Coordinates of C-alpha atoms and ligand atoms in Angstrom, one line a residue:
M304 CA -18.8 2.7 -16.2
Y305 CA -16.8 3.8 -13.4
N306 CA -18.3 1.1 -10.8
K307 CA -17.4 -1.6 -12.9
T308 CA -14.3 -4.1 -12.0
I309 CA -11.7 -4.9 -14.0
A310 CA -13.4 -8.3 -15.2
E311 CA -16.4 -6.5 -16.1
L312 CA -14.5 -3.8 -18.0
A313 CA -12.5 -6.2 -19.9
K314 CA -15.6 -7.8 -21.0
G315 CA -17.0 -4.4 -22.2
L316 CA -13.8 -3.7 -24.0
R317 CA -14.2 -6.9 -25.8
S318 CA -17.9 -6.6 -26.8
G319 CA -16.9 -3.0 -28.1
E320 CA -19.3 -1.6 -25.9
F321 CA -16.6 1.1 -25.4
S322 CA -13.0 1.7 -26.4
S323 CA -10.1 2.0 -24.2
V324 CA -9.9 5.5 -25.3
E325 CA -13.5 6.3 -24.4
L326 CA -12.8 4.8 -21.0
T327 CA -9.6 6.6 -20.5
K328 CA -11.4 9.9 -21.6
A329 CA -14.2 9.3 -18.8
F330 CA -11.7 8.7 -16.1
L331 CA -9.4 11.7 -17.0
A332 CA -12.6 13.8 -17.1
R333 CA -13.7 12.5 -13.7
I334 CA -9.9 13.0 -12.2
K335 CA -10.5 16.8 -13.2
Q336 CA -14.1 17.0 -11.6
H337 CA -12.7 15.7 -8.3
N338 CA -9.4 17.3 -8.1
S339 CA -10.2 18.9 -4.8
L340 CA -9.4 15.5 -3.3
N341 CA -5.8 15.9 -4.3
T342 CA -5.2 12.3 -5.0
Y343 CA -2.8 12.7 -8.3
I344 CA 0.4 14.3 -8.1
T345 CA 0.6 14.0 -11.9
V346 CA -1.9 13.1 -14.5
T347 CA -0.3 11.9 -17.5
E348 CA -3.0 12.8 -19.9
E349 CA -1.3 12.7 -23.2
L350 CA 0.7 9.4 -22.5
A351 CA -2.7 7.6 -21.5
L352 CA -4.4 8.7 -24.4
Q353 CA -1.5 6.9 -26.5
E354 CA -1.5 4.0 -24.4
A355 CA -5.4 3.6 -24.8
Q356 CA -5.1 3.9 -28.6
A357 CA -2.1 1.2 -28.5
A358 CA -4.4 -1.0 -26.1
D359 CA -7.5 -0.6 -28.7
E360 CA -5.3 -1.9 -31.4
R361 CA -4.0 -4.7 -29.3
L362 CA -7.5 -5.7 -28.1
A363 CA -8.7 -5.6 -32.0
K364 CA -5.8 -7.8 -33.0
G365 CA -7.3 -10.4 -30.0
D366 CA -3.9 -10.7 -27.9
A367 CA -4.8 -8.7 -25.1
E368 CA -4.5 -9.4 -21.2
L369 CA -7.1 -8.6 -18.6
L370 CA -5.4 -5.4 -18.0
T371 CA -5.3 -4.2 -21.4
G372 CA -6.7 -0.9 -22.0
I373 CA -7.7 -0.7 -18.4
P374 CA -7.1 2.6 -16.7
V375 CA -4.7 2.5 -13.6
A376 CA -2.5 4.7 -11.7
Q377 CA 1.0 4.2 -10.1
K378 CA 1.8 5.3 -6.5
D379 CA 4.1 8.0 -7.0
I380 CA 7.0 5.9 -5.2
F381 CA 7.2 3.8 -8.5
C382 CA 9.9 5.3 -11.1
T383 CA 8.4 6.0 -14.4
E384 CA 10.3 6.5 -17.4
G385 CA 10.1 10.1 -18.7
V386 CA 7.5 10.8 -16.2
K387 CA 7.9 13.0 -13.0
T388 CA 8.5 10.5 -9.8
T389 CA 8.3 12.6 -6.8
C390 CA 7.9 10.1 -3.9
G391 CA 5.8 12.8 -2.3
S392 CA 8.9 14.9 -1.7
K393 CA 10.1 18.6 -2.4
M394 CA 13.3 16.6 -2.8
L395 CA 12.2 14.9 -6.1
D396 CA 10.2 17.7 -7.2
N397 CA 12.0 18.1 -10.4
F398 CA 12.7 14.4 -11.0
I399 CA 12.1 12.4 -14.1
A400 CA 12.9 9.0 -14.0
P401 CA 15.1 7.7 -16.6
Y402 CA 13.7 4.0 -16.6
N403 CA 10.6 2.0 -15.2
A404 CA 10.4 0.3 -12.0
T405 CA 9.6 -3.4 -12.8
V406 CA 6.1 -3.3 -11.5
A407 CA 5.3 -0.3 -13.6
E408 CA 7.0 -2.2 -16.6
K409 CA 4.7 -5.2 -15.8
F410 CA 1.5 -3.0 -16.2
N411 CA 3.1 -1.5 -19.6
N412 CA 3.5 -5.1 -20.9
A413 CA 0.1 -6.1 -19.8
G414 CA -0.9 -3.0 -21.8
A415 CA -2.7 -1.3 -18.9
V416 CA -3.2 2.5 -19.4
M417 CA -1.5 4.7 -16.7
L418 CA -3.4 7.7 -15.9
G419 CA -0.9 9.1 -13.8
K420 CA 0.9 9.3 -10.3
L421 CA -0.5 9.0 -7.1
N422 CA -0.1 11.3 -3.8
M423 CA 1.5 9.7 -0.8
D424 CA 3.4 10.6 2.4
E425 CA 6.6 11.9 1.6
F426 CA 9.1 8.9 1.0
A427 CA 6.1 6.6 2.4
M428 CA 6.6 7.8 5.8
G429 CA 3.1 8.4 7.6
S430 CA -0.1 6.9 8.3
S431 CA -2.3 10.0 7.0
N432 CA -1.0 11.2 3.8
E433 CA -0.3 14.8 5.5
T434 CA 3.3 14.7 5.3
S435 CA 3.5 15.0 1.4
Y436 CA 4.9 18.0 -0.1
Y437 CA 1.6 18.4 -2.3
G438 CA -0.6 18.4 0.5
A439 CA -3.1 16.3 2.4
V440 CA -5.6 13.7 0.2
K441 CA -9.1 13.8 1.3
N442 CA -11.0 10.7 2.3
P443 CA -14.1 10.5 -0.1
W444 CA -16.2 9.2 2.5
D445 CA -15.6 12.7 4.4
T446 CA -13.6 15.2 3.3
N447 CA -12.4 16.3 6.6
A448 CA -11.1 12.9 7.2
V449 CA -7.6 11.5 6.3
P450 CA -7.6 8.7 3.8
G451 CA -4.7 7.0 5.5
G452 CA -1.0 6.4 4.3
S453 CA 1.1 6.5 3.1
S454 CA -0.9 5.1 0.0
G455 CA -3.4 7.8 0.8
G456 CA -3.6 8.9 -2.8
T457 CA -4.2 5.4 -4.2
A458 CA -6.9 4.5 -1.6
A459 CA -9.0 7.7 -2.0
A460 CA -8.3 7.5 -6.1
V461 CA -9.7 3.9 -6.1
A462 CA -12.7 4.5 -3.6
A463 CA -13.6 7.7 -5.3
R464 CA -13.3 5.8 -8.9
L465 CA -10.8 8.2 -10.1
A466 CA -8.8 4.9 -11.1
V467 CA -10.0 1.4 -11.8
C468 CA -7.3 0.0 -9.5
A469 CA -3.9 1.2 -8.6
T470 CA -0.7 0.3 -6.9
G471 CA 0.5 0.8 -3.2
T472 CA 3.5 0.0 -1.0
D473 CA 3.6 -1.1 2.5
T474 CA 6.4 -0.9 4.9
G475 CA 4.5 -1.1 8.1
G476 CA 0.8 -0.8 6.6
S477 CA 0.7 1.6 4.1
I478 CA -1.5 -0.7 1.7
R479 CA -4.0 -2.3 4.3
Q480 CA -4.3 1.1 6.5
P481 CA -5.6 3.2 3.9
A482 CA -7.5 0.7 2.2
A483 CA -9.2 0.1 5.2
F484 CA -9.8 3.8 5.8
C485 CA -11.1 4.1 2.2
G486 CA -13.2 1.0 1.9
I487 CA -11.2 -0.8 -0.5
T488 CA -9.4 -4.2 -0.8
G489 CA -5.7 -4.2 -0.4
L490 CA -3.1 -6.8 -0.5
K491 CA 0.4 -6.6 1.2
P492 CA 2.3 -9.5 -0.6
T493 CA 5.0 -11.8 1.1
Y494 CA 8.3 -9.9 1.2
G495 CA 10.2 -10.8 -2.0
R496 CA 6.8 -11.6 -4.0
V497 CA 6.8 -8.4 -5.9
S498 CA 10.0 -6.8 -7.1
R499 CA 11.4 -3.6 -5.5
Y500 CA 13.6 -2.7 -8.6
G501 CA 12.8 1.0 -8.9
M502 CA 10.3 1.3 -5.9
I503 CA 12.0 4.1 -4.1
A504 CA 13.3 2.4 -1.1
Y505 CA 12.0 3.4 2.5
A506 CA 13.2 0.7 4.8
S507 CA 14.2 -2.1 2.3
S508 CA 13.9 -4.9 4.5
L509 CA 9.9 -4.1 5.0
D510 CA 8.7 -2.2 1.9
Q511 CA 6.5 -4.5 -0.3
G512 CA 4.5 -3.4 -3.5
G513 CA 1.2 -4.5 -4.1
P514 CA -2.3 -4.3 -5.2
M515 CA -5.3 -1.8 -4.1
A516 CA -8.4 -2.5 -5.9
R517 CA -12.1 -2.5 -5.5
N518 CA -12.4 -6.2 -4.6
A519 CA -10.2 -9.6 -4.1
E520 CA -10.8 -10.4 -7.5
D521 CA -9.6 -7.3 -9.2
A522 CA -6.6 -7.4 -6.6
A523 CA -5.9 -10.9 -7.9
I524 CA -5.8 -9.9 -11.6
M525 CA -3.3 -7.2 -10.3
L526 CA -1.2 -9.5 -8.5
Q527 CA -1.0 -11.8 -11.2
T528 CA 1.0 -9.1 -13.4
M529 CA 3.1 -7.8 -10.5
A530 CA 4.0 -10.7 -8.9
G531 CA 7.5 -13.0 -9.9
F532 CA 11.0 -13.0 -9.7
D533 CA 13.0 -10.3 -10.6
D534 CA 16.9 -10.5 -11.0
K535 CA 17.4 -6.8 -10.9
D536 CA 16.1 -7.1 -7.0
S537 CA 18.5 -9.1 -5.0
T538 CA 15.7 -9.9 -2.3
S539 CA 13.3 -11.1 -5.0
V540 CA 11.9 -14.6 -4.5
D541 CA 12.5 -17.4 -7.4
L542 CA 9.0 -19.2 -6.8
P543 CA 6.5 -19.7 -9.3
V544 CA 3.6 -17.4 -9.5
P545 CA 0.3 -19.2 -8.9
D546 CA -2.7 -18.9 -11.0
Y547 CA -4.4 -16.3 -8.6
M548 CA -8.0 -16.4 -10.4
A549 CA -8.0 -20.0 -10.6
G550 CA -7.7 -20.2 -6.8
L551 CA -10.9 -18.0 -6.2
G552 CA -13.4 -20.8 -6.3
N553 CA -12.1 -22.7 -3.4
S554 CA -14.7 -23.6 -0.4
L555 CA -13.7 -22.4 2.8
Q556 CA -15.2 -25.7 4.7
G557 CA -12.7 -26.3 7.7
L558 CA -10.7 -23.2 7.1
K559 CA -9.3 -22.7 10.6
I560 CA -8.9 -18.9 11.8
G561 CA -6.8 -17.7 14.8
L562 CA -7.8 -14.4 16.5
P563 CA -4.7 -13.0 18.6
K564 CA -6.1 -11.8 21.9
E565 CA -3.6 -9.0 21.5
F566 CA -5.4 -7.8 18.6
F567 CA -8.8 -7.3 20.8
G568 CA -7.3 -5.4 23.9
D569 CA -7.3 -1.8 25.0
G570 CA -7.0 0.6 22.6
L571 CA -9.5 -1.1 20.0
N572 CA -12.6 1.2 19.3
S573 CA -15.6 -0.9 20.6
D574 CA -17.5 -0.3 17.5
V575 CA -14.6 -1.4 15.2
A576 CA -14.3 -4.4 17.5
A577 CA -18.2 -5.3 17.0
T578 CA -17.6 -5.2 13.1
I579 CA -14.7 -7.4 13.2
E580 CA -16.6 -10.0 15.1
A581 CA -19.5 -9.8 12.8
A582 CA -17.0 -10.3 9.6
V583 CA -15.5 -13.4 11.7
N584 CA -18.9 -14.9 12.2
E585 CA -19.7 -14.6 8.5
Y586 CA -16.6 -16.9 7.9
R587 CA -18.2 -19.3 10.7
K588 CA -21.2 -19.2 8.4
L589 CA -18.7 -20.3 5.4
G590 CA -17.6 -23.3 7.5
A591 CA -14.5 -21.9 9.1
T592 CA -13.7 -22.9 12.7
V593 CA -12.4 -20.0 15.0
T594 CA -9.7 -20.4 17.8
E595 CA -8.0 -17.9 19.9
V596 CA -4.2 -17.4 19.5
S597 CA -1.8 -15.5 21.4
M598 CA 1.0 -13.4 20.3
P599 CA 2.8 -12.0 23.3
T600 CA 5.5 -10.1 21.6
L601 CA 3.3 -7.8 19.5
K602 CA 3.4 -5.1 21.9
L603 CA 7.1 -4.7 21.1
A604 CA 6.3 -4.4 17.3
I605 CA 6.1 -0.6 17.2
P606 CA 9.3 0.0 19.3
A607 CA 11.2 -2.1 17.1
Y608 CA 9.8 -0.9 13.8
Y609 CA 10.7 2.6 14.8
V610 CA 14.1 1.7 15.4
I611 CA 14.8 -0.6 12.2
A612 CA 12.7 1.7 9.7
P613 CA 14.6 4.8 10.6
A614 CA 17.8 3.0 10.6
E615 CA 17.3 1.7 7.0
C616 CA 15.7 4.9 6.0
S617 CA 18.8 7.2 7.2
A618 CA 21.2 4.7 5.0
N619 CA 18.6 5.0 1.9
L620 CA 18.0 8.7 2.0
S621 CA 21.7 9.7 2.2
R622 CA 21.6 9.2 -1.8
F623 CA 19.8 12.4 -1.7
D624 CA 22.8 15.0 -1.4
G625 CA 22.1 17.6 -3.6
V626 CA 24.5 15.8 -5.9
R627 CA 23.0 13.1 -8.2
F628 CA 18.9 13.3 -7.9
G629 CA 16.5 15.9 -7.3
Y630 CA 16.9 19.5 -5.3
R631 CA 19.9 21.3 -4.7
C632 CA 20.2 24.6 -2.9
E633 CA 21.0 27.8 -4.5
N634 CA 24.6 28.9 -4.6
P635 CA 26.2 26.5 -2.0
A636 CA 29.4 28.1 -0.4
D637 CA 31.0 24.7 -0.5
L638 CA 30.3 20.9 -0.2
T639 CA 29.1 20.8 3.2
D640 CA 26.7 23.5 2.6
L641 CA 25.7 21.9 -0.6
Y642 CA 24.7 18.7 1.3
T643 CA 23.2 20.5 4.4
R644 CA 21.2 23.0 2.8
S645 CA 19.9 20.8 0.0
R646 CA 18.7 18.4 2.4
G647 CA 17.4 20.6 5.1
E648 CA 15.4 22.8 2.3
A649 CA 14.0 19.6 0.8
F650 CA 13.2 17.2 3.0
G651 CA 9.8 17.4 5.4
K652 CA 9.7 17.5 8.9
E653 CA 8.4 13.9 9.5
V654 CA 11.5 12.7 7.3
K655 CA 14.1 14.8 9.2
R656 CA 12.8 13.4 12.1
R657 CA 13.1 9.5 11.1
I658 CA 16.7 10.2 9.4
L659 CA 17.7 11.8 12.8
M660 CA 16.2 8.5 14.9
G661 CA 17.9 6.0 12.5
T662 CA 21.2 7.8 12.6
Y663 CA 21.4 7.8 16.2
A664 CA 20.2 4.2 16.3
L665 CA 23.1 3.2 14.1
S666 CA 25.9 5.2 15.6
A667 CA 28.7 3.7 17.5
G668 CA 27.6 3.1 21.2
Y669 CA 23.9 3.0 20.5
Y670 CA 24.0 0.4 17.8
D671 CA 23.8 -2.8 20.0
A672 CA 21.4 -1.2 22.3
Y673 CA 18.8 -0.1 19.8
Y674 CA 19.3 -1.7 16.5
I675 CA 20.5 -5.0 17.4
K676 CA 17.8 -5.4 20.1
A677 CA 15.2 -4.6 17.4
Q678 CA 16.5 -7.0 15.1
K679 CA 16.4 -9.7 18.0
I680 CA 12.6 -8.4 18.8
R681 CA 11.9 -8.9 15.0
R682 CA 12.9 -12.5 15.4
L683 CA 10.9 -13.0 18.3
I684 CA 7.9 -11.4 16.7
S685 CA 8.3 -13.8 13.4
D686 CA 8.6 -16.8 15.7
D687 CA 5.3 -15.8 17.4
F688 CA 3.5 -15.8 13.7
K689 CA 5.3 -19.1 13.0
K690 CA 4.0 -20.6 15.9
A691 CA 0.3 -19.2 15.7
L692 CA 0.2 -20.1 11.7
S693 CA 1.3 -23.8 12.8
E694 CA -1.9 -24.0 14.8
V695 CA -4.6 -22.2 12.6
D696 CA -4.4 -21.4 8.6
V697 CA -4.9 -17.6 8.9
I698 CA -5.2 -14.8 11.5
M699 CA -7.8 -12.3 11.6
G700 CA -8.3 -9.2 13.3
P701 CA -8.6 -5.1 12.6
V702 CA -6.5 -3.4 10.4
A703 CA -6.7 -0.3 12.4
P704 CA -7.5 0.6 16.1
S705 CA -10.1 3.3 14.5
T706 CA -12.0 4.5 11.5
A707 CA -10.2 7.4 9.5
F708 CA -9.4 10.1 12.1
G709 CA -9.3 13.9 11.1
I710 CA -7.1 15.7 9.0
G711 CA -5.2 17.7 11.4
E712 CA -6.3 15.5 14.6
K713 CA -2.8 13.5 14.8
I714 CA -0.2 15.4 12.7
G715 CA 1.3 17.1 15.8
N716 CA 1.7 14.1 17.8
P717 CA 4.0 11.5 16.2
I718 CA 3.6 8.9 18.7
E719 CA -0.3 8.8 18.7
M720 CA 0.2 8.7 14.8
Y721 CA 2.7 5.9 15.1
L722 CA -0.2 4.0 17.3
S723 CA -2.4 3.7 14.2
D724 CA -0.1 0.9 12.8
I725 CA -0.1 -1.2 15.9
Y726 CA -1.9 -4.1 14.0
T727 CA -0.1 -3.9 11.0
I728 CA 3.7 -3.5 11.5
A729 CA 4.4 -7.0 13.2
I730 CA 3.5 -8.6 9.9
N731 CA 5.9 -6.4 7.9
L732 CA 8.6 -7.3 10.7
A733 CA 7.8 -11.0 10.0
G734 CA 7.6 -10.6 6.3
L735 CA 4.1 -12.2 5.8
P736 CA 1.3 -11.4 3.6
A737 CA -1.9 -9.5 4.7
M738 CA -4.9 -8.0 3.3
S739 CA -7.3 -5.6 4.3
V740 CA -10.9 -6.4 3.2
P741 CA -14.0 -3.9 3.5
A742 CA -16.2 -5.4 6.5
G743 CA -18.6 -2.9 7.4
F744 CA -18.8 0.9 8.5
V745 CA -18.9 2.6 11.8
K746 CA -20.5 5.9 11.9
G747 CA -20.2 6.1 8.0
M748 CA -16.8 5.3 7.9
P749 CA -15.2 2.0 6.3
V750 CA -13.6 -0.6 8.3
G751 CA -11.4 -3.2 7.3
L752 CA -10.7 -6.5 8.5
Q753 CA -7.2 -7.8 8.6
I754 CA -6.4 -11.3 7.3
I755 CA -2.8 -12.6 7.4
G756 CA -1.6 -15.8 5.9
N757 CA 1.7 -17.9 5.6
Y758 CA 4.6 -17.0 3.6
F759 CA 3.3 -16.9 -0.1
A760 CA -0.2 -17.9 0.6
E761 CA -1.4 -14.7 -1.1
D762 CA -3.7 -17.5 -3.4
R763 CA -5.3 -18.5 -0.3
L764 CA -5.7 -15.0 1.3
L765 CA -7.5 -13.7 -2.0
N766 CA -9.8 -16.9 -2.0
I767 CA -10.6 -16.1 1.7
A768 CA -11.4 -12.4 0.8
H769 CA -13.3 -13.4 -2.2
Q770 CA -15.4 -15.9 -0.6
Y771 CA -16.4 -13.2 2.1
Q772 CA -17.3 -11.1 -0.8
Q773 CA -19.7 -13.3 -2.4
V774 CA -21.8 -13.2 0.7
T775 CA -21.4 -9.6 1.7
D776 CA -21.7 -6.1 -0.1
W777 CA -19.5 -3.9 2.0
H778 CA -16.9 -3.6 -1.1
V779 CA -19.5 -2.3 -3.3
H780 CA -20.2 0.8 -1.4
T781 CA -19.3 3.9 -2.8
P782 CA -18.9 7.3 -0.8
K783 CA -21.7 9.7 -1.7
G784 CA -21.0 12.3 -4.7
F785 CA -18.6 9.4 -6.4
E786 CA -21.5 7.2 -7.4
Ligands
LIG1072 N1 3.1 4.4 9.2 C1 4.3 3.6 8.8 C2 5.4 4.8 8.8 O1 5.2 5.8 9.0 C3 4.2 2.9 7.7 C4 4.4 3.5 6.5 C5 4.5 2.5 5.3 O2 4.1 1.5 5.4 N2 5.0 3.0 4.4 O3 6.6 4.2 8.7

């Protein structure tokens, strides 16, 4: 039952092979059994069983959707009404969200069963899930390795089959990199495709929620539910949502793939490079042609991101002041003491580092030198992608320079940690959609192929991933002990 996809489970629910209550109980038991991975911050057992009961009634009535009765989980960055929503921070350890994020609401409306809230880097700042107040998450492929971040709890839970599928968010790679490290399929949609309402903000001009699942078909089913215009999010784009499932059968004959030479230079592990090349070869067999493209500004992506993202985060996180939300220090002497101690005691080290960097970059005198310059670089990066995507249909490359690294290996060296996002960050700066698709293993650890498409080409990306998954089986491998 655990290894089934959404479509297979939907069939089982309809044929009466099992009920949603039975399915939900089985997943809840499995979450307890594998508690040591630390994937869940909150398990909503009682609520899940109520939702499963309601789903069974809806299934019996015959008005169910594909996700009705399917046990899913939410990254703990999405507000869920009446349920603790922490964003991985001590700051929100006592925060019960008073409303649902649009994404959570959409899963509810589809009749999905929420098993709980998934662990993540604090305020989504990190690449390893080690900045979480709730502790590191373990990678089910090697419990000494990180699952990636910031959606590490999501990736590990889906890989270990502790949820059928789950949500993630991606500001600089946080869907794609953990998906790659855990051997699952993840999609970061075009900026504006999925509502950010009720998704706790990190860097608002970059943040985007998306699906993390076993395969492209499940990701398509999830995105169908998640995508769409939302008047509660001013950056949500009012474009029709295509039928993602209907697009999965298209041939790839004549597909033009571009490989940016900057993606394959120094710093990329040679075994990962060979794995990506093998995947690209598979696409040649499916009828694609491959050419080299150049993205000269790619090397500026990390420096630009680490000005823009901290700048936005320093503004977004100013709302956590000990007054309105979350943690408040004890016995404040005065207002300044209340602010400084509440923030000082409740934010972790990485969050503080980013607030300091961002405040500095936005301060009078430095604003032009750092923030404005970074915004100009952002434009150049977008232009590079625009040019490349006028020559080819999609861009392919690695998701990360290596497979999952060890817990504790990079946490003391922020620069090295930041470099692990070298292939993902530029895509957020440009606002483009991109996927991570399981493409093989290096020394037993999963490798992700990145596929980057044009704005709102999620349907195309999903089909390109799906066609590959028809001729390869990397996405069906399961870590030992979690079969
Ligand atoms: N690792 C990147 C960061 O720490 C990206 C995080 C994300 O996408 N949320 O900012």
